[in-house]
Amino acid sequence: MSHVFTRRRFLVGSTLGAGALALSGCDVLDQNGDIDAVLRSAEQLTMKAQRLLQGRNALAREFTEADISPSFRVNGTSVPDSDEYAVLAEGEFKGWKLKVGGLVERPQEISLADLRKLPARTQITRHDCVEGWSAIGKWTGVPLMSILNRTGVKPTARYAVFHCADELERTLDGSGRYYESIDLVDAFHPQTILAYEMNGQALSIGHGAPLRLRVERQLGYKQAKYIMRIELVDSFSSLWGGNGGFWEDRGYEWYAGI
Ligand SMILES: Nc1nc2c(c(=O)[nH]1)N[C@H]1C(S)=C(S)[C@@H](COP(=O)(O)O)O[C@H]1N2
Ligand SMILES: [Mo]
């Protein structure tokens, strides 16, 4: 601006006719220059905002404590129907260990107590179920990223598969077992956490104790409850129906973005 001002003063001081002409011409140019700069910065802002809001790495909206829904429905399985799970639940999951294997450098088994010692993330987010209901809840857990950094991910790994304790559909071959999968973009997303607390309390059995996935950019059925094992794979075509999840094998989209 001071540059414009100086030049204007200089031009006003020159011969009137040429000066006035030059002044109007220069003013337009200078104004355009300013407008260009403004537009450029606005465009950069829009681009950054779009990357932030719409890219695969964008964050899901987070809410405040006051927004937490007074009731949050339990959907799908409410208690896994297996003896193994019943024994684990009876022992308050002290005997449970999260197994992480497949295409990782260092397979691990991590107890709930050890998971709780790792740096945690808390987020208040909205859960959207395809059945047409939503609820806002507060989730605390370990970023999946930090687990994967511990185990190391082999270069061929493309997806993280979550094997759950419950059978949502009774079958002879086990194909009714709940499972889900996400790609590594979502697996390393900062809001992708393995939650062991909901609304400040230990995760209830209804909501997926001892551990459930929160992958906040996607719909409810991706939020695998009752996680027993995480497997890194290069393809999920050989798993159950081959579509990457219990509901996906029954026709739902694999990438359920919201
Ligand atoms: N293991 C397992 N995970 C699951 C389901 C399930 O039946 N079993 N249902 C899914 C669906 S459709 C939804 S909407 C949410 C429900 O989570 P909530 O019971 O905490 O509301 O969990 C998802 N994860
Ligand atoms: Mo759902």
XYZ file of N, CA, C and O in Angstrom, residues 109 122 159 166 204:
20
model
N 1.472 -59.174 20.893
C 0.259 -59.422 21.668
C 0.304 -58.422 22.803
O 1.259 -58.385 23.567
N -8.336 -38.692 22.851
C -9.765 -38.611 23.143
C -10.414 -37.735 22.095
O -9.879 -36.692 21.728
N -3.837 -53.205 3.750
C -5.055 -53.064 4.566
C -4.822 -53.599 5.972
O -4.025 -54.512 6.171
N -17.443 -61.631 17.775
C -18.849 -62.041 17.618
C -19.187 -62.610 16.247
O -18.642 -62.224 15.226
N -18.266 -50.482 27.503
C -19.200 -51.523 27.950
C -19.203 -52.658 26.934
O -18.743 -52.492 25.797
